[in-house]
């Protein structure tokens, strides 16, 4: 199953760092992560130099995560739009829908 993770809750960092990323790194995550989308302060997890951003970027470059996207308005409001760790990009809902469609997302999970 191809999933899209939407990180919008204050617990997103814990769930991502302690549950999802270790499974992806170990090759034991039971689904394909077609993409991720980050809201509000969770976008700081995508900023260059952040250890989480580095882990996410490595996994994306290895093909274990399809795409990394931060909410454009959330990034602009936090003045981090130009500070995301590549290959993370910013986008709004039309961008997200297009990427999710291209990736063949079957399930959206909001955390």
PDB file of C-alpha atoms in Angstrom:
ATOM      1  CA  UNK A   1       0.000   0.000   0.000  1.00  0.00           C
ATOM      2  CA  UNK A   2       1.254   3.498  -0.845  1.00  0.00           C
ATOM      3  CA  UNK A   3       0.655   6.033   1.915  1.00  0.00           C
ATOM      4  CA  UNK A   4       0.996   9.778   2.308  1.00  0.00           C
ATOM      5  CA  UNK A   5       1.866  10.925   5.815  1.00  0.00           C
ATOM      6  CA  UNK A   6       0.560  14.366   6.783  1.00  0.00           C
ATOM      7  CA  UNK A   7       2.310  15.703   9.873  1.00  0.00           C
ATOM      8  CA  UNK A   8       0.093  18.230  11.610  1.00  0.00           C
ATOM      9  CA  UNK A   9       0.035  17.415  15.334  1.00  0.00           C
ATOM     10  CA  UNK A  10       2.480  18.483  18.053  1.00  0.00           C
ATOM     11  CA  UNK A  11       3.421  14.787  18.473  1.00  0.00           C
ATOM     12  CA  UNK A  12       4.561  14.447  14.871  1.00  0.00           C
ATOM     13  CA  UNK A  13       8.254  14.739  15.741  1.00  0.00           C
ATOM     14  CA  UNK A  14       8.050  11.885  18.232  1.00  0.00           C
ATOM     15  CA  UNK A  15       6.026   9.652  15.902  1.00  0.00           C
ATOM     16  CA  UNK A  16       8.336  10.327  12.969  1.00  0.00           C
ATOM     17  CA  UNK A  17      11.671  10.070  14.811  1.00  0.00           C
ATOM     18  CA  UNK A  18      10.867   7.182  17.126  1.00  0.00           C
ATOM     19  CA  UNK A  19       8.473   5.070  15.092  1.00  0.00           C
ATOM     20  CA  UNK A  20       8.398   5.676  11.339  1.00  0.00           C
ATOM     21  CA  UNK A  21      12.000   6.637  10.524  1.00  0.00           C
ATOM     22  CA  UNK A  22      13.604   3.714  12.388  1.00  0.00           C
ATOM     23  CA  UNK A  23      11.361   1.287  10.508  1.00  0.00           C
ATOM     24  CA  UNK A  24      12.180   2.917   7.169  1.00  0.00           C
ATOM     25  CA  UNK A  25      15.891   2.862   7.960  1.00  0.00           C
ATOM     26  CA  UNK A  26      15.729  -0.812   8.953  1.00  0.00           C
ATOM     27  CA  UNK A  27      13.581  -1.760   5.961  1.00  0.00           C
ATOM     28  CA  UNK A  28      10.755  -3.000   8.184  1.00  0.00           C
ATOM     29  CA  UNK A  29       8.089  -0.341   7.537  1.00  0.00           C
ATOM     30  CA  UNK A  30       5.104  -2.327   6.269  1.00  0.00           C
ATOM     31  CA  UNK A  31       3.934   0.195   3.641  1.00  0.00           C
ATOM     32  CA  UNK A  32       5.465   2.288   0.890  1.00  0.00           C
ATOM     33  CA  UNK A  33       5.781   5.935   1.886  1.00  0.00           C
ATOM     34  CA  UNK A  34       4.788   7.688  -1.321  1.00  0.00           C
ATOM     35  CA  UNK A  35       5.220  11.105   0.285  1.00  0.00           C
ATOM     36  CA  UNK A  36       5.067  13.356   3.304  1.00  0.00           C
ATOM     37  CA  UNK A  37       3.496  16.751   3.945  1.00  0.00           C
ATOM     38  CA  UNK A  38       4.275  18.966   6.940  1.00  0.00           C
ATOM     39  CA  UNK A  39       2.075  21.629   8.551  1.00  0.00           C
ATOM     40  CA  UNK A  40       2.730  24.470  11.010  1.00  0.00           C
ATOM     41  CA  UNK A  41       5.779  24.026  13.271  1.00  0.00           C
ATOM     42  CA  UNK A  42       6.400  20.523  11.930  1.00  0.00           C
ATOM     43  CA  UNK A  43       8.050  22.246   8.971  1.00  0.00           C
ATOM     44  CA  UNK A  44      11.064  22.883  11.207  1.00  0.00           C
ATOM     45  CA  UNK A  45      11.713  19.142  10.859  1.00  0.00           C
ATOM     46  CA  UNK A  46      12.602  19.843   7.210  1.00  0.00           C
ATOM     47  CA  UNK A  47      15.117  22.652   7.843  1.00  0.00           C
ATOM     48  CA  UNK A  48      18.708  22.124   6.677  1.00  0.00           C
ATOM     49  CA  UNK A  49      20.922  20.900   9.477  1.00  0.00           C
ATOM     50  CA  UNK A  50      18.073  19.429  11.519  1.00  0.00           C
ATOM     51  CA  UNK A  51      18.920  15.752  12.194  1.00  0.00           C
ATOM     52  CA  UNK A  52      15.369  14.733  11.235  1.00  0.00           C
ATOM     53  CA  UNK A  53      15.660  16.630   7.952  1.00  0.00           C
ATOM     54  CA  UNK A  54      18.925  14.859   7.210  1.00  0.00           C
ATOM     55  CA  UNK A  55      17.395  11.453   7.884  1.00  0.00           C
ATOM     56  CA  UNK A  56      14.349  12.267   5.741  1.00  0.00           C
ATOM     57  CA  UNK A  57      16.529  13.561   2.899  1.00  0.00           C
ATOM     58  CA  UNK A  58      18.709  10.459   2.941  1.00  0.00           C
ATOM     59  CA  UNK A  59      15.655   8.186   2.852  1.00  0.00           C
ATOM     60  CA  UNK A  60      14.123  10.200  -0.001  1.00  0.00           C
ATOM     61  CA  UNK A  61      17.360  10.047  -1.984  1.00  0.00           C
ATOM     62  CA  UNK A  62      17.453   6.282  -1.414  1.00  0.00           C
ATOM     63  CA  UNK A  63      13.886   5.990  -2.725  1.00  0.00           C
ATOM     64  CA  UNK A  64      12.371   4.936   0.599  1.00  0.00           C
ATOM     65  CA  UNK A  65      10.230   8.103   0.719  1.00  0.00           C
ATOM     66  CA  UNK A  66       8.689   9.413  -2.477  1.00  0.00           C
ATOM     67  CA  UNK A  67       8.598  13.140  -1.724  1.00  0.00           C
ATOM     68  CA  UNK A  68       9.030  15.619   1.118  1.00  0.00           C
ATOM     69  CA  UNK A  69       6.847  18.721   1.065  1.00  0.00           C
ATOM     70  CA  UNK A  70       6.223  21.514   3.521  1.00  0.00           C
ATOM     71  CA  UNK A  71       3.169  23.741   3.531  1.00  0.00           C
ATOM     72  CA  UNK A  72       4.169  26.884   1.672  1.00  0.00           C
ATOM     73  CA  UNK A  73       2.225  29.311   3.861  1.00  0.00           C
ATOM     74  CA  UNK A  74       3.538  27.639   7.022  1.00  0.00           C
ATOM     75  CA  UNK A  75       7.121  27.905   5.758  1.00  0.00           C
ATOM     76  CA  UNK A  76       6.707  31.537   4.667  1.00  0.00           C
ATOM     77  CA  UNK A  77       5.203  32.472   8.043  1.00  0.00           C
ATOM     78  CA  UNK A  78       8.227  30.925   9.792  1.00  0.00           C
ATOM     79  CA  UNK A  79      10.752  32.424   7.338  1.00  0.00           C
ATOM     80  CA  UNK A  80      12.125  28.993   6.424  1.00  0.00           C
ATOM     81  CA  UNK A  81      10.875  28.610   2.842  1.00  0.00           C
ATOM     82  CA  UNK A  82      14.427  28.825   1.480  1.00  0.00           C
ATOM     83  CA  UNK A  83      15.982  26.780   4.285  1.00  0.00           C
ATOM     84  CA  UNK A  84      14.603  23.288   3.622  1.00  0.00           C
ATOM     85  CA  UNK A  85      16.914  20.294   3.290  1.00  0.00           C
ATOM     86  CA  UNK A  86      16.875  19.084  -0.331  1.00  0.00           C
ATOM     87  CA  UNK A  87      15.006  17.293  -1.775  1.00  0.00           C
ATOM     88  CA  UNK A  88      12.263  18.829   0.416  1.00  0.00           C
ATOM     89  CA  UNK A  89      10.155  21.446  -1.351  1.00  0.00           C
ATOM     90  CA  UNK A  90       7.342  23.761  -0.385  1.00  0.00           C
ATOM     91  CA  UNK A  91       3.898  23.570  -1.911  1.00  0.00           C
ATOM     92  CA  UNK A  92       0.209  24.160  -1.424  1.00  0.00           C
ATOM     93  CA  UNK A  93      -2.724  21.819  -1.823  1.00  0.00           C
ATOM     94  CA  UNK A  94      -2.719  21.754  -5.647  1.00  0.00           C
ATOM     95  CA  UNK A  95       0.983  20.792  -5.560  1.00  0.00           C
ATOM     96  CA  UNK A  96       0.308  18.150  -2.929  1.00  0.00           C
ATOM     97  CA  UNK A  97      -2.600  16.666  -4.880  1.00  0.00           C
ATOM     98  CA  UNK A  98      -0.523  16.515  -8.058  1.00  0.00           C
ATOM     99  CA  UNK A  99       2.420  14.802  -6.317  1.00  0.00           C
ATOM    100  CA  UNK A 100       0.122  12.391  -4.485  1.00  0.00           C
ATOM    101  CA  UNK A 101      -1.592  11.478  -7.751  1.00  0.00           C
ATOM    102  CA  UNK A 102       1.720  10.957  -9.544  1.00  0.00           C
ATOM    103  CA  UNK A 103       2.940   8.791  -6.678  1.00  0.00           C
ATOM    104  CA  UNK A 104      -0.192   6.630  -6.659  1.00  0.00           C
ATOM    105  CA  UNK A 105      -1.148   7.354  -3.046  1.00  0.00           C
ATOM    106  CA  UNK A 106      -3.765   4.912  -1.777  1.00  0.00           C
ATOM    107  CA  UNK A 107      -4.109   6.052   1.835  1.00  0.00           C
ATOM    108  CA  UNK A 108      -3.602   9.378   3.639  1.00  0.00           C
ATOM    109  CA  UNK A 109      -2.570   9.176   7.282  1.00  0.00           C
ATOM    110  CA  UNK A 110      -2.586  12.333   9.404  1.00  0.00           C
ATOM    111  CA  UNK A 111      -0.303  12.347  12.409  1.00  0.00           C
TER     112      UNK A 111
END
